[in-house]
GROMACS .gro file of C-alpha atoms in nm:
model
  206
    1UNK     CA    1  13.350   4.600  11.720
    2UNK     CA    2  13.050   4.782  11.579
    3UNK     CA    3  12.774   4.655  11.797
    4UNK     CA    4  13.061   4.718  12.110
    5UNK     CA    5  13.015   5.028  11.945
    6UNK     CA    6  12.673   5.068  11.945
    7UNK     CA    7  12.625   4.885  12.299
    8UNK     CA    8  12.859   5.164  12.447
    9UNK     CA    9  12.647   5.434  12.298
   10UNK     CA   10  12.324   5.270  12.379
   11UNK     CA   11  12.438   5.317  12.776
   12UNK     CA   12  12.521   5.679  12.749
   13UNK     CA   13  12.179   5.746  12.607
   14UNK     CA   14  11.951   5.553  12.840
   15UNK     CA   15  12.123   5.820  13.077
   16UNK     CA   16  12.038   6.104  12.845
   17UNK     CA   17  11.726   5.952  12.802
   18UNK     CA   18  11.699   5.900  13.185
   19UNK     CA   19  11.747   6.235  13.290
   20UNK     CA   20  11.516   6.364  13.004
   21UNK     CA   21  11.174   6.179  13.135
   22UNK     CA   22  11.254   6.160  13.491
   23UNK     CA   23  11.327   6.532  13.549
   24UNK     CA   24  11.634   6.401  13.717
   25UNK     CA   25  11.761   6.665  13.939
   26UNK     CA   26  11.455   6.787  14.102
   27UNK     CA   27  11.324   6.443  14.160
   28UNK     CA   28  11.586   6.283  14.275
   29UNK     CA   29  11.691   6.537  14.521
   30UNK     CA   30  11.310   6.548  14.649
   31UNK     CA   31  11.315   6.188  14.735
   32UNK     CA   32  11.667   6.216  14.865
   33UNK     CA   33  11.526   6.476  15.093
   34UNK     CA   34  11.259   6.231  15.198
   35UNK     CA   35  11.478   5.935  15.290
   36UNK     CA   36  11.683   6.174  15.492
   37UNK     CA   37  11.375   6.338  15.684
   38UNK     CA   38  11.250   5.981  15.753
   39UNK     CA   39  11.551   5.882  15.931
   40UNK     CA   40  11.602   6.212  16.127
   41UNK     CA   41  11.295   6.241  16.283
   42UNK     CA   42  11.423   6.338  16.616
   43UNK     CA   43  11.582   6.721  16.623
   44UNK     CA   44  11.674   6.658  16.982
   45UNK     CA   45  11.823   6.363  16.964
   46UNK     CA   46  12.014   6.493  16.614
   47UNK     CA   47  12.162   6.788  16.829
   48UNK     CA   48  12.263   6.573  17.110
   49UNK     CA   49  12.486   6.420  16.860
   50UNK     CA   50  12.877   6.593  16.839
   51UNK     CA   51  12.941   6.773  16.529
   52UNK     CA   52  13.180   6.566  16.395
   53UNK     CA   53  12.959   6.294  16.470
   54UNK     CA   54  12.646   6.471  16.263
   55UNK     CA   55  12.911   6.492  15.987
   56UNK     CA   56  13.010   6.141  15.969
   57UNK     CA   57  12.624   6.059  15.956
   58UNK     CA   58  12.598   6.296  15.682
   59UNK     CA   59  12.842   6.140  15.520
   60UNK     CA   60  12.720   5.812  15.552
   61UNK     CA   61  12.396   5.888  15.429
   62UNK     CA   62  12.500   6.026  15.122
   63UNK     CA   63  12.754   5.762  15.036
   64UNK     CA   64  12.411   5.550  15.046
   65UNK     CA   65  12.200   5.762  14.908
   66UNK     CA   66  12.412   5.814  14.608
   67UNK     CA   67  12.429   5.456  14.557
   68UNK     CA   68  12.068   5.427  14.542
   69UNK     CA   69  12.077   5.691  14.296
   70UNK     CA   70  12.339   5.485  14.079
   71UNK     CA   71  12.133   5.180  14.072
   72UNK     CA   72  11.837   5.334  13.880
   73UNK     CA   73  12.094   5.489  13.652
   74UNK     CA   74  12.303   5.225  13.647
   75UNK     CA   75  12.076   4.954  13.592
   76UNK     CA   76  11.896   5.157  13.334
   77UNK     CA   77  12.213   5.218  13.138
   78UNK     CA   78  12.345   4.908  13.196
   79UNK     CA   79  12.067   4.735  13.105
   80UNK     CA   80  12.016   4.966  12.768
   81UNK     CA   81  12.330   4.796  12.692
   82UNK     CA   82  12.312   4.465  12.692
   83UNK     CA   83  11.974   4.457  12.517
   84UNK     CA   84  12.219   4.577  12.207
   85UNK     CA   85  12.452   4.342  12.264
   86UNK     CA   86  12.215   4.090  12.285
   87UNK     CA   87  12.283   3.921  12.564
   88UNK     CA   88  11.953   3.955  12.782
   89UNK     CA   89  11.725   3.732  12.818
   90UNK     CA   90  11.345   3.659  12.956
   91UNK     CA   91  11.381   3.261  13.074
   92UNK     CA   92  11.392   3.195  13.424
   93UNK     CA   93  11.795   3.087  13.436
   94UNK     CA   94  11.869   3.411  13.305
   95UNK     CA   95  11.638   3.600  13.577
   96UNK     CA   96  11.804   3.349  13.839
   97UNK     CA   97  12.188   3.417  13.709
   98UNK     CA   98  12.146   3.819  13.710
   99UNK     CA   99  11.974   3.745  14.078
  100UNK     CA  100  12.243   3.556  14.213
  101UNK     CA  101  12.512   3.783  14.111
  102UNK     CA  102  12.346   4.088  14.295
  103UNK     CA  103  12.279   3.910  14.623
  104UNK     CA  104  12.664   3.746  14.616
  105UNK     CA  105  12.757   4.105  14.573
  106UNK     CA  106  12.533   4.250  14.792
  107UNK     CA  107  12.622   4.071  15.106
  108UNK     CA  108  12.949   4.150  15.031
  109UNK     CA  109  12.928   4.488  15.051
  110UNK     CA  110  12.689   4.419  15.352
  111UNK     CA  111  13.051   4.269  15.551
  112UNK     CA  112  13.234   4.535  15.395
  113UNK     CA  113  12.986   4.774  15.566
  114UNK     CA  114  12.923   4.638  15.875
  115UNK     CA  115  13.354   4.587  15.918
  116UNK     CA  116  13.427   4.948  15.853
  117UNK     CA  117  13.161   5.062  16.105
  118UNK     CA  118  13.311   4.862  16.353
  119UNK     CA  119  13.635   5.020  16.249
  120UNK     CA  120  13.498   5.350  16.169
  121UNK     CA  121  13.644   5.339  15.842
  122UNK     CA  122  13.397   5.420  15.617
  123UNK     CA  123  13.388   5.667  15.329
  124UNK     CA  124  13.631   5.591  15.031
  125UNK     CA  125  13.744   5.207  15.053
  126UNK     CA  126  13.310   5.182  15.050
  127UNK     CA  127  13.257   5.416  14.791
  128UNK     CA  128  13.500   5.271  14.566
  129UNK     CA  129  13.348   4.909  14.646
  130UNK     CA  130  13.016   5.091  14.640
  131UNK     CA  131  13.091   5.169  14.241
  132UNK     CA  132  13.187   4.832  14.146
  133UNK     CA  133  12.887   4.637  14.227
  134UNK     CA  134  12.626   4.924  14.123
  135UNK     CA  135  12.556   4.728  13.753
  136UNK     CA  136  12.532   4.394  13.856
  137UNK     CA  137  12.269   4.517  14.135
  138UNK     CA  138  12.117   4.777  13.981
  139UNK     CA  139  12.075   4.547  13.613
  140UNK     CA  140  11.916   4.323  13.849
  141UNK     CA  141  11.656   4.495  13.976
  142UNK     CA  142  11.583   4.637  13.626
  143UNK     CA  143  11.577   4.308  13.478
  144UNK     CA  144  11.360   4.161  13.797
  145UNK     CA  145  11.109   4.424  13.703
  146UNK     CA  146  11.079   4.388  13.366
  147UNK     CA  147  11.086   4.041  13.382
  148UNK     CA  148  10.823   4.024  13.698
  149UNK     CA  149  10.598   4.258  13.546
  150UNK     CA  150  10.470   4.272  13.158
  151UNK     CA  151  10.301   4.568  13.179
  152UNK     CA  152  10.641   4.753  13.282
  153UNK     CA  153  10.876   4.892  13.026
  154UNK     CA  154  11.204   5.057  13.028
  155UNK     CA  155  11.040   5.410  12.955
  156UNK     CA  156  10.814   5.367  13.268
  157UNK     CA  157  11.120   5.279  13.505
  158UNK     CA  158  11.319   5.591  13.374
  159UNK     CA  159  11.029   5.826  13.514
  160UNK     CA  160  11.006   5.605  13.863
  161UNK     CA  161  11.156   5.846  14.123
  162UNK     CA  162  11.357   5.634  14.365
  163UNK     CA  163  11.104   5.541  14.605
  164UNK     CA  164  10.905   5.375  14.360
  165UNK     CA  165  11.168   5.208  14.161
  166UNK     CA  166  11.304   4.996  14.533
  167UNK     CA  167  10.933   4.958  14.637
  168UNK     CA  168  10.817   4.816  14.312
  169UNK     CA  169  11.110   4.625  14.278
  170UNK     CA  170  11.079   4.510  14.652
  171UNK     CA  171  10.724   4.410  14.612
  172UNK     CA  172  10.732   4.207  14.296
  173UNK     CA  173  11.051   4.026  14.448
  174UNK     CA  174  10.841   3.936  14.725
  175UNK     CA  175  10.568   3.795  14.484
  176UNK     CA  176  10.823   3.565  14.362
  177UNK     CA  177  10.914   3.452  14.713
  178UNK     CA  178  11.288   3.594  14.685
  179UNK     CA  179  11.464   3.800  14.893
  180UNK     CA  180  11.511   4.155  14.772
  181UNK     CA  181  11.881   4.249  14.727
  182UNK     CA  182  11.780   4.581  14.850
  183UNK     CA  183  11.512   4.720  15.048
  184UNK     CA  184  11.406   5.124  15.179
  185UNK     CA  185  11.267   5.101  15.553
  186UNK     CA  186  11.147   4.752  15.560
  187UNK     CA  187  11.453   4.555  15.640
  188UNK     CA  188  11.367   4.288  15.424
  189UNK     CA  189  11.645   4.352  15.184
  190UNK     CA  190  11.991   4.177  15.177
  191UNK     CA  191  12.064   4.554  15.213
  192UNK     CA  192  11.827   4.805  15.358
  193UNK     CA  193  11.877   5.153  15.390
  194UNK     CA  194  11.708   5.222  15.705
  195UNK     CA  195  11.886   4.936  15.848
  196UNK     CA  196  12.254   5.072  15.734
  197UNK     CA  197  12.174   5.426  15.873
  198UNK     CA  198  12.077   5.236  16.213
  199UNK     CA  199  12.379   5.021  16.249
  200UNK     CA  200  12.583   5.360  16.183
  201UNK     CA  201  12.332   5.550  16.395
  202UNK     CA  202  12.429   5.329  16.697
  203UNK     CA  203  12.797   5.295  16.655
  204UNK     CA  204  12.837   5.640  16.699
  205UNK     CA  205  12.620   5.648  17.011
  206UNK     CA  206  12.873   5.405  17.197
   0.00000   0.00000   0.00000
């Protein structure tokens, strides 16, 4: 009960923590910015869009940027957590079992996306699926790092802005020869931001 305890209280201050050495607001809304600007490139073609149309797209985009922003914190917290309770590990199996679990639940969410842009159903049955796989994903990708890379501790992923924290992860899954469970603008994630706000993109353009 005691080291639940302590376990619980370790994830609520790996997000103090977080937010401390990361300057959380102002960088996180920066590279928020960014990811939206590199997608909406084309004024034009934005305003040829109907309003409720720039709306959904809006919505869309924060539903996955938001989720990006949940697996640093997340993973971070989550991850802060089981190192109390003891239950993480640095052997391959364990790398390979935290892996498997993300991608299983990442494709998942993948149909669940695609299906409710077909439907144009999209905001709250994917935010509330969005919220259920954000620690096995975003402990993942912590882990991955960690594990991938020696030279990386948990201190130095707390002050990655988002950008860095996919790329790096991206890159040293890559080095592996695995397929990253997530991915910015490359499309080489089981899911890919760029590639979402595409699929959406076009649906609406039908």
């Amino acid at each position: 009960l005691i080291k639940e305890f302590y376990a619980a209280f370790a994830h609520e201050f790996a997000h103090i923590i977080h937010r401390m050495v990361s300057k959380d607001r102002e960088i996180r809304l920066a590279a928020f910015q960014r990811l939206h600007e590199h997608f909406v490139k084309s004024r034009a073609l934005w305003l040829h869009l109907k309003v409720e149309e720039r709306h959904s797209l809006h919505n869309i985009r924060l539903l996955i940027g938001g989720f990006i922003i949940l697996l640093h914190d997340e993973g971070v917290a989550r991850f802060a957590e089981y190192r109390i309770k003891g239950v993480i590990e640095w052997i391959e199996e364990y790398f390979i079992l935290l892996y498997e679990e993300a991608l299983k639940d990442s494709k998942e969410f993948l149909e669940a996306y695609e299906q409710s842009v077909k439907r144009r159903e999209l905001l709250l049955g994917l935010m509330i699926y969005a919220d259920s796989i954000k620690y096995s994903i975003g402990l993942h990708m912590v882990h991955a790092i960690l594990y991938l890379d020696k030279e990386t501790d948990l201190e130095s992923i707390m002050k990655m802005d988002l950008n860095k924290f996919i790329k790096t992860y991206e890159q040293l899954m890559e080095s592996k020869g695995l397929k990253p469970v997530f991915s910015l603008y490359s499309g080489k994630g089981t899911l890919d931001y760029k590639r979402m706000l595409i699929l959406f993109w076009r649906s609406i353009q039908r």
